[in-house]
Amino acid sequence: MTKNKGNDLYYISLNSMKRKEVQTMSRVFNFSAGPAVLPEEVLREAADEMLDYKGSGMSVMEMSHRSKVYDNIIKEAEKDLRELMNIPDNYKVLFLQGGASQQFSAVPMNLMKKGKAGYIVTGQWAKKALAEAKRYGDAVELASSADKTFSYIPDCSDLPITDDMDYVYICENNTIYGTKYKELPNTKGVDLVADVSSCFLSEPVDVTKYAVIYGGVQKNIGPAGVVIAIIREDLITDDCLEGTPTMLKYKTQADADSLYNTPPCYGIYICGKVFKWIKKMGGLSAMKEHNEKKAKILYDFLDESKMFKGTVVPKDRSLMNVPFVTGDKDLDAKFVEEATKAGFVNLKGHRTVGGMRASIYNAMPIEGVEKLVEFMKEFEKRN
Ligand SMILES: *Cc1c(COP(=O)(O)O)cnc(C)c1O
């Protein structure tokens, strides 16, 4: 292969960057809810491959999505995801764009064949999904935890679900409020659709219990710009609501193996690397163990602290997003400010809730949570 001579220049500056990095690079503990922390190993690997992906002479950002090299990347990503989640053959895996929010419309457009669906409202994201579905059909609120600021998951053992509903919709982990379904709702035989954006790949999952699982990857898997949708095949048909855009039809995307148009190529490539990282770490049961251990450190401290309190009922606590408050707005602000200075960043709670929130996704090391708790203890003593 003839290499562009100009590349030498880049290699020289890359080398000097590497040297500089050794001296000055310091990564913070990033508790952002999303886009969020990614495994450092993955970022380093991507950096190494930035200028020349496996001898192709170009970055993954620069290559055709129709090339053989890229085809391998997307196929391997799908294969690894299927292995990790043990996805049965009668489910399609789609790599899409438009964010999780676009699925708020795509789900009813593709699935509301009888014109009716039930929604369980456990926070802002479920609320938005319900509002969007109402534009397309009879979307019914089956239950809600709005009465207590979404601090719990409603009892879903006997909801008013009827046969004429096309699906029941949940947001499985509530990123803003820090709640998680520990048990899936009893849907009385109706198909279940779940937004799993903030708990994707955080623990083992039985895919067969769902009709559709989807999530934006920017919380726990990769960079913003990719949504993964896992859809039972019999639901992928041409029979969508009238006026459904070609791009939003699951069938369009499934028939083209997610390559109907240019997919978010680079994002999918990073997702693929994260899948491999999770496999190397021992898969989803190892992730669960790691996440439980991590979350326990923080929750145990919140339960014993006189200053900091968790806001969620213990039985519904998320392993991924941990909101907490001091009960005093000024003290909350002081804490966030001092924590930031100490290298614990993005701890401010969502604008609709206030207080603090620590998002402790797969890639957050245990050390990050241990050090945060040390810092909180020390802050409590001083204030
Ligand atoms: C972040 C988030 C969304 C919105 O994701 P976008 O990709 O920004 O549209 C939806 N649902 C959940 C559970 C989220 O955490």
mmCIF file of C-alpha atoms and ligand atoms in Angstrom:
data_model
loop_
_atom_site.group_PDB
_atom_site.id
_atom_site.type_symbol
_atom_site.label_atom_id
_atom_site.label_comp_id
_atom_site.label_asym_id
_atom_site.label_seq_id
_atom_site.Cartn_x
_atom_site.Cartn_y
_atom_site.Cartn_z
ATOM 1 C CA MET A 1 0.000 0.000 0.000
ATOM 2 C CA THR A 2 1.295 3.456 -0.844
ATOM 3 C CA LYS A 3 1.117 5.571 2.228
ATOM 4 C CA ASN A 4 0.589 9.275 2.033
ATOM 5 C CA LYS A 5 3.871 10.836 3.028
ATOM 6 C CA GLY A 6 2.030 13.566 4.877
ATOM 7 C CA ASN A 7 1.053 10.931 7.425
ATOM 8 C CA ASP A 8 4.550 11.036 8.877
ATOM 9 C CA LEU A 9 3.760 14.425 10.282
ATOM 10 C CA TYR A 10 0.747 13.085 12.110
ATOM 11 C CA TYR A 11 2.676 10.184 13.521
ATOM 12 C CA ILE A 12 5.283 12.570 14.855
ATOM 13 C CA SER A 13 2.669 14.735 16.530
ATOM 14 C CA LEU A 14 0.894 11.644 17.861
ATOM 15 C CA ASN A 15 4.133 10.480 19.446
ATOM 16 C CA SER A 16 4.741 13.812 21.062
ATOM 17 C CA MET A 17 1.139 13.777 22.281
ATOM 18 C CA LYS A 18 1.742 10.408 23.870
ATOM 19 C CA ARG A 19 4.763 11.755 25.681
ATOM 20 C CA LYS A 20 2.822 14.771 26.886
ATOM 21 C CA GLU A 21 -0.029 12.527 27.966
ATOM 22 C CA VAL A 22 2.243 10.577 30.290
ATOM 23 C CA GLN A 23 3.195 13.776 32.036
ATOM 24 C CA THR A 24 -0.121 15.623 32.226
ATOM 25 C CA MET A 25 -3.056 13.331 31.629
ATOM 26 C CA SER A 26 -5.309 12.985 34.595
ATOM 27 C CA ARG A 27 -8.724 11.466 34.271
ATOM 28 C CA VAL A 28 -11.472 12.411 36.685
ATOM 29 C CA PHE A 29 -14.069 10.126 38.198
ATOM 30 C CA ASN A 30 -16.984 10.947 35.922
ATOM 31 C CA PHE A 31 -20.416 10.321 37.470
ATOM 32 C CA SER A 32 -22.324 11.734 34.494
ATOM 33 C CA ALA A 33 -25.729 10.196 33.715
ATOM 34 C CA GLY A 34 -24.954 10.295 30.007
ATOM 35 C CA PRO A 35 -23.030 10.591 27.842
ATOM 36 C CA ALA A 36 -21.025 8.806 30.457
ATOM 37 C CA VAL A 37 -17.806 7.094 31.462
ATOM 38 C CA LEU A 38 -16.408 4.458 29.080
ATOM 39 C CA PRO A 39 -13.788 1.804 29.846
ATOM 40 C CA GLU A 40 -10.375 3.441 29.670
ATOM 41 C CA GLU A 41 -9.022 0.391 27.898
ATOM 42 C CA VAL A 42 -11.540 0.892 25.083
ATOM 43 C CA LEU A 43 -10.635 4.551 24.697
ATOM 44 C CA ARG A 44 -6.932 3.717 24.529
ATOM 45 C CA GLU A 45 -7.514 1.039 21.922
ATOM 46 C CA ALA A 46 -9.590 3.439 19.841
ATOM 47 C CA ALA A 47 -6.828 6.018 20.158
ATOM 48 C CA ASP A 48 -4.261 3.498 18.952
ATOM 49 C CA GLU A 49 -6.426 2.678 15.936
ATOM 50 C CA MET A 50 -7.389 6.274 15.212
ATOM 51 C CA LEU A 51 -5.122 6.860 12.230
ATOM 52 C CA ASP A 52 -4.885 3.378 10.825
ATOM 53 C CA TYR A 53 -7.512 0.774 11.627
ATOM 54 C CA LYS A 54 -5.854 -2.637 11.352
ATOM 55 C CA GLY A 55 -3.740 -1.812 8.329
ATOM 56 C CA SER A 56 -6.583 -0.234 6.338
ATOM 57 C CA GLY A 57 -4.624 3.021 6.257
ATOM 58 C CA MET A 58 -7.584 4.995 7.533
ATOM 59 C CA SER A 59 -9.647 5.694 10.589
ATOM 60 C CA VAL A 60 -12.987 3.908 11.076
ATOM 61 C CA MET A 61 -14.443 7.417 10.852
ATOM 62 C CA GLU A 62 -13.200 7.681 7.293
ATOM 63 C CA MET A 63 -14.259 4.376 5.801
ATOM 64 C CA SER A 64 -17.256 3.408 3.712
ATOM 65 C CA HIS A 65 -20.026 1.664 5.586
ATOM 66 C CA ARG A 66 -20.230 -0.625 2.546
ATOM 67 C CA SER A 67 -16.599 -1.718 2.806
ATOM 68 C CA LYS A 68 -15.546 -5.217 3.776
ATOM 69 C CA VAL A 69 -13.604 -3.867 6.753
ATOM 70 C CA TYR A 70 -16.637 -2.066 8.137
ATOM 71 C CA ASP A 71 -18.922 -4.987 7.436
ATOM 72 C CA ASN A 72 -16.726 -7.059 9.726
ATOM 73 C CA ILE A 73 -16.948 -4.430 12.449
ATOM 74 C CA ILE A 74 -20.760 -4.248 12.499
ATOM 75 C CA LYS A 75 -21.228 -8.024 12.092
ATOM 76 C CA GLU A 76 -18.817 -8.755 14.905
ATOM 77 C CA ALA A 77 -20.490 -6.165 17.138
ATOM 78 C CA GLU A 78 -23.835 -7.867 16.576
ATOM 79 C CA LYS A 79 -22.370 -11.317 17.157
ATOM 80 C CA ASP A 80 -20.773 -10.274 20.441
ATOM 81 C CA LEU A 81 -23.959 -8.579 21.640
ATOM 82 C CA ARG A 82 -25.994 -11.680 20.776
ATOM 83 C CA GLU A 83 -23.552 -13.777 22.761
ATOM 84 C CA LEU A 84 -23.534 -11.439 25.764
ATOM 85 C CA MET A 85 -27.333 -11.175 26.011
ATOM 86 C CA ASN A 86 -28.014 -14.653 24.744
ATOM 87 C CA ILE A 87 -30.369 -13.221 22.120
ATOM 88 C CA PRO A 88 -32.501 -15.929 20.450
ATOM 89 C CA ASP A 89 -32.450 -16.292 16.643
ATOM 90 C CA ASN A 90 -35.997 -15.014 16.288
ATOM 91 C CA TYR A 91 -34.944 -11.564 17.457
ATOM 92 C CA LYS A 92 -33.354 -8.954 15.197
ATOM 93 C CA VAL A 93 -30.666 -6.608 16.455
ATOM 94 C CA LEU A 94 -30.809 -3.135 14.917
ATOM 95 C CA PHE A 95 -28.265 -0.348 15.253
ATOM 96 C CA LEU A 96 -30.241 2.856 14.760
ATOM 97 C CA GLN A 97 -29.968 6.614 15.135
ATOM 98 C CA GLY A 98 -32.232 9.290 16.555
ATOM 99 C CA GLY A 99 -31.624 8.634 20.220
ATOM 100 C CA ALA A 100 -33.855 6.719 22.588
ATOM 101 C CA SER A 101 -36.357 9.549 22.129
ATOM 102 C CA GLN A 102 -36.937 8.628 18.505
ATOM 103 C CA GLN A 103 -38.094 5.199 19.646
ATOM 104 C CA PHE A 104 -40.857 6.940 21.609
ATOM 105 C CA SER A 105 -42.451 7.421 18.153
ATOM 106 C CA ALA A 106 -41.056 4.372 16.352
ATOM 107 C CA VAL A 107 -42.533 1.957 18.908
ATOM 108 C CA PRO A 108 -46.186 3.025 18.455
ATOM 109 C CA MET A 109 -45.745 3.539 14.697
ATOM 110 C CA ASN A 110 -44.538 -0.041 14.282
ATOM 111 C CA LEU A 111 -46.483 -1.843 16.979
ATOM 112 C CA MET A 112 -49.852 -0.125 17.535
ATOM 113 C CA LYS A 113 -51.665 -2.329 15.069
ATOM 114 C CA LYS A 114 -54.843 -2.477 17.155
ATOM 115 C CA GLY A 115 -54.397 1.153 18.129
ATOM 116 C CA LYS A 116 -54.016 0.706 21.876
ATOM 117 C CA ALA A 117 -51.155 0.360 24.347
ATOM 118 C CA GLY A 118 -50.554 0.575 28.096
ATOM 119 C CA TYR A 119 -47.806 2.667 29.663
ATOM 120 C CA ILE A 120 -46.392 2.511 33.180
ATOM 121 C CA VAL A 121 -45.151 5.944 34.146
ATOM 122 C CA THR A 122 -42.137 5.837 36.419
ATOM 123 C CA GLY A 123 -40.384 9.060 35.450
ATOM 124 C CA GLN A 124 -39.714 11.662 32.794
ATOM 125 C CA TRP A 125 -38.688 9.227 30.061
ATOM 126 C CA ALA A 126 -41.764 7.023 30.414
ATOM 127 C CA LYS A 127 -43.906 10.157 30.610
ATOM 128 C CA LYS A 128 -42.431 11.448 27.372
ATOM 129 C CA ALA A 129 -42.902 8.075 25.692
ATOM 130 C CA LEU A 130 -46.555 8.043 26.761
ATOM 131 C CA ALA A 131 -47.141 11.589 25.511
ATOM 132 C CA GLU A 132 -45.629 10.670 22.155
ATOM 133 C CA ALA A 133 -47.673 7.449 21.850
ATOM 134 C CA LYS A 134 -50.869 9.433 22.472
ATOM 135 C CA ARG A 135 -50.252 11.161 19.155
ATOM 136 C CA TYR A 136 -50.655 7.826 17.392
ATOM 137 C CA GLY A 137 -53.352 5.959 19.228
ATOM 138 C CA ASP A 138 -55.054 5.159 22.494
ATOM 139 C CA ALA A 139 -52.136 5.165 24.931
ATOM 140 C CA VAL A 140 -53.348 4.422 28.438
ATOM 141 C CA GLU A 141 -51.530 5.148 31.681
ATOM 142 C CA LEU A 142 -51.659 1.850 33.578
ATOM 143 C CA ALA A 143 -49.892 3.021 36.727
ATOM 144 C CA SER A 144 -47.694 5.865 37.876
ATOM 145 C CA SER A 145 -45.377 6.755 40.740
ATOM 146 C CA ALA A 146 -45.718 10.496 40.154
ATOM 147 C CA ASP A 147 -47.473 10.864 43.546
ATOM 148 C CA LYS A 148 -44.134 10.402 45.340
ATOM 149 C CA THR A 149 -41.801 12.098 42.865
ATOM 150 C CA PHE A 150 -41.154 8.770 41.118
ATOM 151 C CA SER A 151 -39.214 7.447 44.119
ATOM 152 C CA TYR A 152 -40.581 3.915 43.731
ATOM 153 C CA ILE A 153 -41.829 1.386 41.169
ATOM 154 C CA PRO A 154 -45.602 0.822 41.345
ATOM 155 C CA ASP A 155 -47.027 -2.613 42.078
ATOM 156 C CA CYS A 156 -47.336 -4.194 38.635
ATOM 157 C CA SER A 157 -48.767 -7.567 39.576
ATOM 158 C CA ASP A 158 -52.376 -6.842 38.552
ATOM 159 C CA LEU A 159 -52.657 -3.853 36.264
ATOM 160 C CA PRO A 160 -55.743 -3.024 34.140
ATOM 161 C CA ILE A 161 -54.187 -4.603 31.040
ATOM 162 C CA THR A 162 -56.611 -5.754 28.351
ATOM 163 C CA ASP A 163 -56.330 -8.056 25.319
ATOM 164 C CA ASP A 164 -56.929 -5.212 22.892
ATOM 165 C CA MET A 165 -53.583 -3.648 23.831
ATOM 166 C CA ASP A 166 -50.743 -4.106 21.380
ATOM 167 C CA TYR A 167 -48.104 -3.779 24.061
ATOM 168 C CA VAL A 168 -47.235 -2.708 27.586
ATOM 169 C CA TYR A 169 -44.444 -0.177 27.869
ATOM 170 C CA ILE A 170 -41.919 0.362 30.660
ATOM 171 C CA CYS A 171 -38.771 2.349 31.265
ATOM 172 C CA GLU A 172 -36.847 -0.342 33.110
ATOM 173 C CA ASN A 173 -34.247 1.804 34.846
ATOM 174 C CA ASN A 174 -35.188 5.381 35.592
ATOM 175 C CA THR A 175 -32.050 7.377 34.992
ATOM 176 C CA ILE A 176 -33.276 10.580 36.617
ATOM 177 C CA TYR A 177 -34.997 9.144 39.707
ATOM 178 C CA GLY A 178 -32.770 6.130 40.318
ATOM 179 C CA THR A 179 -35.394 3.390 40.369
ATOM 180 C CA LYS A 180 -35.281 0.017 38.650
ATOM 181 C CA TYR A 181 -37.833 -2.745 38.107
ATOM 182 C CA LYS A 182 -36.551 -5.731 40.092
ATOM 183 C CA GLU A 183 -39.315 -7.805 38.596
ATOM 184 C CA LEU A 184 -40.971 -7.261 35.242
ATOM 185 C CA PRO A 185 -44.681 -6.348 35.239
ATOM 186 C CA ASN A 186 -47.276 -9.027 34.839
ATOM 187 C CA THR A 187 -48.460 -8.065 31.344
ATOM 188 C CA LYS A 188 -51.174 -10.731 31.258
ATOM 189 C CA GLY A 189 -49.816 -12.118 28.026
ATOM 190 C CA VAL A 190 -49.488 -8.770 26.236
ATOM 191 C CA ASP A 191 -46.121 -7.987 24.614
ATOM 192 C CA LEU A 192 -43.643 -6.033 26.719
ATOM 193 C CA VAL A 193 -41.599 -3.123 25.350
ATOM 194 C CA ALA A 194 -38.752 -1.758 27.476
ATOM 195 C CA ASP A 195 -36.521 1.275 27.301
ATOM 196 C CA VAL A 196 -33.330 0.003 28.927
ATOM 197 C CA SER A 197 -31.081 2.951 28.028
ATOM 198 C CA SER A 198 -29.537 3.276 31.469
ATOM 199 C CA CYS A 199 -29.326 -0.397 32.464
ATOM 200 C CA PHE A 200 -28.304 -1.947 29.134
ATOM 201 C CA LEU A 201 -25.770 -4.767 29.738
ATOM 202 C CA SER A 202 -25.587 -4.049 33.464
ATOM 203 C CA GLU A 203 -26.860 -7.519 34.369
ATOM 204 C CA PRO A 204 -28.101 -10.723 32.681
ATOM 205 C CA VAL A 205 -31.437 -10.456 30.921
ATOM 206 C CA ASP A 206 -33.980 -12.938 29.605
ATOM 207 C CA VAL A 207 -34.666 -11.498 26.160
ATOM 208 C CA THR A 208 -37.608 -13.853 25.585
ATOM 209 C CA LYS A 209 -39.635 -11.948 28.180
ATOM 210 C CA TYR A 210 -39.683 -8.893 25.925
ATOM 211 C CA ALA A 211 -41.097 -8.065 22.508
ATOM 212 C CA VAL A 212 -38.796 -5.076 22.098
ATOM 213 C CA ILE A 213 -35.775 -3.993 24.137
ATOM 214 C CA TYR A 214 -34.182 -0.750 23.134
ATOM 215 C CA GLY A 215 -31.794 1.818 24.501
ATOM 216 C CA GLY A 216 -29.594 4.725 23.630
ATOM 217 C CA VAL A 217 -26.015 3.553 24.096
ATOM 218 C CA GLN A 218 -24.630 6.762 25.589
ATOM 219 C CA LYS A 219 -25.438 5.701 29.147
ATOM 220 C CA ASN A 220 -23.744 2.365 29.537
ATOM 221 C CA ILE A 221 -22.318 1.202 26.221
ATOM 222 C CA GLY A 222 -20.824 3.789 23.908
ATOM 223 C CA PRO A 223 -20.856 7.287 22.478
ATOM 224 C CA ALA A 224 -24.093 9.178 21.795
ATOM 225 C CA GLY A 225 -25.617 8.641 18.369
ATOM 226 C CA VAL A 226 -26.447 4.937 18.463
ATOM 227 C CA VAL A 227 -29.629 3.258 19.632
ATOM 228 C CA ILE A 228 -29.784 -0.511 19.807
ATOM 229 C CA ALA A 229 -33.181 -2.137 19.317
ATOM 230 C CA ILE A 230 -33.714 -5.845 19.847
ATOM 231 C CA ILE A 231 -37.027 -6.816 18.285
ATOM 232 C CA ARG A 232 -38.928 -10.089 18.054
ATOM 233 C CA GLU A 233 -39.114 -10.960 14.390
ATOM 234 C CA ASP A 234 -42.870 -11.437 14.063
ATOM 235 C CA LEU A 235 -43.331 -7.768 14.998
ATOM 236 C CA ILE A 236 -41.246 -6.568 12.089
ATOM 237 C CA THR A 237 -43.762 -6.131 9.284
ATOM 238 C CA ASP A 238 -44.863 -3.682 6.624
ATOM 239 C CA ASP A 239 -48.052 -3.197 8.565
ATOM 240 C CA CYS A 240 -47.091 0.045 10.315
ATOM 241 C CA LEU A 241 -49.229 3.098 11.029
ATOM 242 C CA GLU A 242 -50.037 5.059 7.919
ATOM 243 C CA GLY A 243 -47.466 7.715 7.238
ATOM 244 C CA THR A 244 -44.645 5.980 9.119
ATOM 245 C CA PRO A 245 -41.430 7.310 7.579
ATOM 246 C CA THR A 246 -39.413 4.693 5.711
ATOM 247 C CA MET A 247 -36.495 5.236 8.071
ATOM 248 C CA LEU A 248 -38.636 4.593 11.168
ATOM 249 C CA LYS A 249 -40.013 1.277 9.915
ATOM 250 C CA TYR A 250 -38.248 -1.548 11.707
ATOM 251 C CA LYS A 251 -38.679 -3.590 8.540
ATOM 252 C CA THR A 252 -36.614 -1.154 6.474
ATOM 253 C CA GLN A 253 -33.768 -1.367 8.955
ATOM 254 C CA ALA A 254 -34.040 -5.101 9.538
ATOM 255 C CA ASP A 255 -34.115 -5.967 5.813
ATOM 256 C CA ALA A 256 -30.934 -3.940 5.316
ATOM 257 C CA ASP A 257 -29.122 -5.287 8.404
ATOM 258 C CA SER A 258 -28.972 -1.737 9.844
ATOM 259 C CA LEU A 259 -27.308 -0.517 6.647
ATOM 260 C CA TYR A 260 -30.295 1.007 4.853
ATOM 261 C CA ASN A 261 -28.486 4.315 4.943
ATOM 262 C CA THR A 262 -25.207 5.347 6.556
ATOM 263 C CA PRO A 263 -25.334 4.102 10.152
ATOM 264 C CA PRO A 264 -23.491 5.821 13.018
ATOM 265 C CA CYS A 265 -20.360 3.916 11.968
ATOM 266 C CA TYR A 266 -17.849 5.114 14.507
ATOM 267 C CA GLY A 267 -20.269 4.811 17.405
ATOM 268 C CA ILE A 268 -21.089 1.210 16.491
ATOM 269 C CA TYR A 269 -17.357 0.466 16.331
ATOM 270 C CA ILE A 270 -16.906 1.748 19.902
ATOM 271 C CA CYS A 271 -19.951 -0.243 21.067
ATOM 272 C CA GLY A 272 -18.302 -3.318 19.565
ATOM 273 C CA LYS A 273 -15.188 -2.669 21.599
ATOM 274 C CA VAL A 274 -17.251 -2.289 24.773
ATOM 275 C CA PHE A 275 -18.974 -5.630 24.054
ATOM 276 C CA LYS A 276 -15.558 -7.267 23.831
ATOM 277 C CA TRP A 277 -14.496 -5.554 27.050
ATOM 278 C CA ILE A 278 -17.583 -6.882 28.854
ATOM 279 C CA LYS A 279 -16.916 -10.379 27.498
ATOM 280 C CA LYS A 280 -13.365 -10.168 28.757
ATOM 281 C CA MET A 281 -14.613 -9.039 32.161
ATOM 282 C CA GLY A 282 -16.702 -12.204 32.371
ATOM 283 C CA GLY A 283 -19.984 -11.246 30.700
ATOM 284 C CA LEU A 284 -23.215 -9.967 32.194
ATOM 285 C CA SER A 285 -23.221 -12.008 35.393
ATOM 286 C CA ALA A 286 -19.763 -10.665 36.220
ATOM 287 C CA MET A 287 -21.035 -7.162 35.400
ATOM 288 C CA LYS A 288 -23.953 -7.647 37.757
ATOM 289 C CA GLU A 289 -21.665 -8.783 40.560
ATOM 290 C CA HIS A 290 -19.345 -5.833 39.961
ATOM 291 C CA ASN A 291 -22.283 -3.395 39.840
ATOM 292 C CA GLU A 292 -23.900 -4.779 42.977
ATOM 293 C CA LYS A 293 -20.671 -4.539 44.903
ATOM 294 C CA LYS A 294 -20.146 -0.965 43.718
ATOM 295 C CA ALA A 295 -23.681 0.219 44.432
ATOM 296 C CA LYS A 296 -23.669 -1.413 47.871
ATOM 297 C CA ILE A 297 -20.696 0.689 48.950
ATOM 298 C CA LEU A 298 -22.616 3.864 48.174
ATOM 299 C CA TYR A 299 -26.040 2.744 49.437
ATOM 300 C CA ASP A 300 -24.582 1.383 52.676
ATOM 301 C CA PHE A 301 -22.992 4.744 53.313
ATOM 302 C CA LEU A 302 -26.205 6.636 52.452
ATOM 303 C CA ASP A 303 -28.095 4.439 54.934
ATOM 304 C CA GLU A 304 -25.711 5.203 57.766
ATOM 305 C CA SER A 305 -24.918 8.861 57.028
ATOM 306 C CA LYS A 306 -26.599 11.581 59.098
ATOM 307 C CA MET A 307 -26.078 14.138 56.333
ATOM 308 C CA PHE A 308 -26.684 12.316 53.031
ATOM 309 C CA LYS A 309 -29.875 10.403 52.239
ATOM 310 C CA GLY A 310 -30.862 8.262 49.274
ATOM 311 C CA THR A 311 -34.175 9.336 47.731
ATOM 312 C CA VAL A 312 -35.451 5.959 46.517
ATOM 313 C CA VAL A 313 -37.242 3.253 48.503
ATOM 314 C CA PRO A 314 -34.590 0.568 49.136
ATOM 315 C CA LYS A 315 -36.335 -2.257 47.292
ATOM 316 C CA ASP A 316 -36.471 -0.327 43.996
ATOM 317 C CA ARG A 317 -32.967 1.146 44.029
ATOM 318 C CA SER A 318 -31.090 1.253 40.742
ATOM 319 C CA LEU A 319 -27.599 -0.198 40.486
ATOM 320 C CA MET A 320 -26.735 2.445 37.910
ATOM 321 C CA ASN A 321 -28.086 5.814 39.049
ATOM 322 C CA VAL A 322 -27.968 6.797 42.709
ATOM 323 C CA PRO A 323 -29.708 10.057 43.622
ATOM 324 C CA PHE A 324 -29.160 11.527 47.098
ATOM 325 C CA VAL A 325 -29.719 14.764 49.005
ATOM 326 C CA THR A 326 -28.592 16.504 52.178
ATOM 327 C CA GLY A 327 -31.976 18.183 52.623
ATOM 328 C CA ASP A 328 -30.353 21.602 52.361
ATOM 329 C CA LYS A 329 -29.993 23.153 48.900
ATOM 330 C CA ASP A 330 -27.011 25.303 49.810
ATOM 331 C CA LEU A 331 -25.189 22.366 51.321
ATOM 332 C CA ASP A 332 -25.972 20.292 48.184
ATOM 333 C CA ALA A 333 -24.438 23.028 46.038
ATOM 334 C CA LYS A 334 -21.389 23.270 48.289
ATOM 335 C CA PHE A 335 -20.923 19.519 48.117
ATOM 336 C CA VAL A 336 -21.145 19.433 44.328
ATOM 337 C CA GLU A 337 -18.672 22.283 44.055
ATOM 338 C CA GLU A 338 -16.105 20.769 46.410
ATOM 339 C CA ALA A 339 -16.516 17.304 44.917
ATOM 340 C CA THR A 340 -15.848 18.712 41.458
ATOM 341 C CA LYS A 341 -12.660 20.337 42.671
ATOM 342 C CA ALA A 342 -11.590 17.019 44.165
ATOM 343 C CA GLY A 343 -12.056 15.232 40.819
ATOM 344 C CA PHE A 344 -15.557 13.746 41.291
ATOM 345 C CA VAL A 345 -17.451 15.376 38.463
ATOM 346 C CA ASN A 346 -21.045 15.554 37.169
ATOM 347 C CA LEU A 347 -22.622 14.802 40.544
ATOM 348 C CA LYS A 348 -25.305 17.467 40.297
ATOM 349 C CA GLY A 349 -28.794 15.970 40.263
ATOM 350 C CA HIS A 350 -31.104 16.319 37.266
ATOM 351 C CA ARG A 351 -32.555 19.806 36.944
ATOM 352 C CA THR A 352 -36.047 18.501 37.710
ATOM 353 C CA VAL A 353 -34.994 16.808 40.970
ATOM 354 C CA GLY A 354 -32.139 18.781 42.505
ATOM 355 C CA GLY A 355 -29.681 17.301 44.998
ATOM 356 C CA MET A 356 -27.040 14.925 43.723
ATOM 357 C CA ARG A 357 -26.905 11.862 41.519
ATOM 358 C CA ALA A 358 -23.996 9.502 41.084
ATOM 359 C CA SER A 359 -24.266 7.437 37.923
ATOM 360 C CA ILE A 360 -22.093 4.397 38.390
ATOM 361 C CA TYR A 361 -22.307 2.552 35.090
ATOM 362 C CA ASN A 362 -20.341 -0.577 34.115
ATOM 363 C CA ALA A 363 -17.187 1.386 33.324
ATOM 364 C CA MET A 364 -17.036 3.172 36.694
ATOM 365 C CA PRO A 365 -14.330 1.378 38.668
ATOM 366 C CA ILE A 366 -15.012 0.307 42.278
ATOM 367 C CA GLU A 367 -12.221 2.626 43.274
ATOM 368 C CA GLY A 368 -14.261 5.594 41.980
ATOM 369 C CA VAL A 369 -17.125 4.790 44.350
ATOM 370 C CA GLU A 370 -14.813 3.987 47.282
ATOM 371 C CA LYS A 371 -13.048 7.313 46.890
ATOM 372 C CA LEU A 372 -16.336 9.179 46.486
ATOM 373 C CA VAL A 373 -17.621 7.679 49.746
ATOM 374 C CA GLU A 374 -14.371 8.619 51.497
ATOM 375 C CA PHE A 375 -14.834 12.146 50.222
ATOM 376 C CA MET A 376 -18.470 12.225 51.405
ATOM 377 C CA LYS A 377 -17.449 11.020 54.877
ATOM 378 C CA GLU A 378 -14.836 13.666 55.118
ATOM 379 C CA PHE A 379 -17.277 16.336 53.878
ATOM 380 C CA GLU A 380 -19.815 15.245 56.479
ATOM 381 C CA LYS A 381 -17.256 15.628 59.267
ATOM 382 C CA ARG A 382 -16.349 19.126 58.160
ATOM 383 C CA ASN A 383 -19.897 20.436 57.769
HETATM 384 C C1 LIG B 1 -31.211 9.327 28.362
HETATM 385 C C2 LIG B 1 -32.447 8.549 28.267
HETATM 386 C C3 LIG B 1 -33.357 8.734 27.208
HETATM 387 C C4 LIG B 1 -33.156 9.771 26.126
HETATM 388 O O1 LIG B 1 -32.127 9.426 25.315
HETATM 389 P P1 LIG B 1 -31.795 10.235 23.985
HETATM 390 O O2 LIG B 1 -30.826 9.336 23.307
HETATM 391 O O3 LIG B 1 -31.192 11.537 24.417
HETATM 392 O O4 LIG B 1 -33.039 10.443 23.220
HETATM 393 C C5 LIG B 1 -34.474 7.933 27.157
HETATM 394 N N1 LIG B 1 -34.692 6.997 28.105
HETATM 395 C C6 LIG B 1 -33.851 6.803 29.136
HETATM 396 C C7 LIG B 1 -34.143 5.742 30.141
HETATM 397 C C8 LIG B 1 -32.707 7.578 29.248
HETATM 398 O O5 LIG B 1 -31.867 7.372 30.277
#
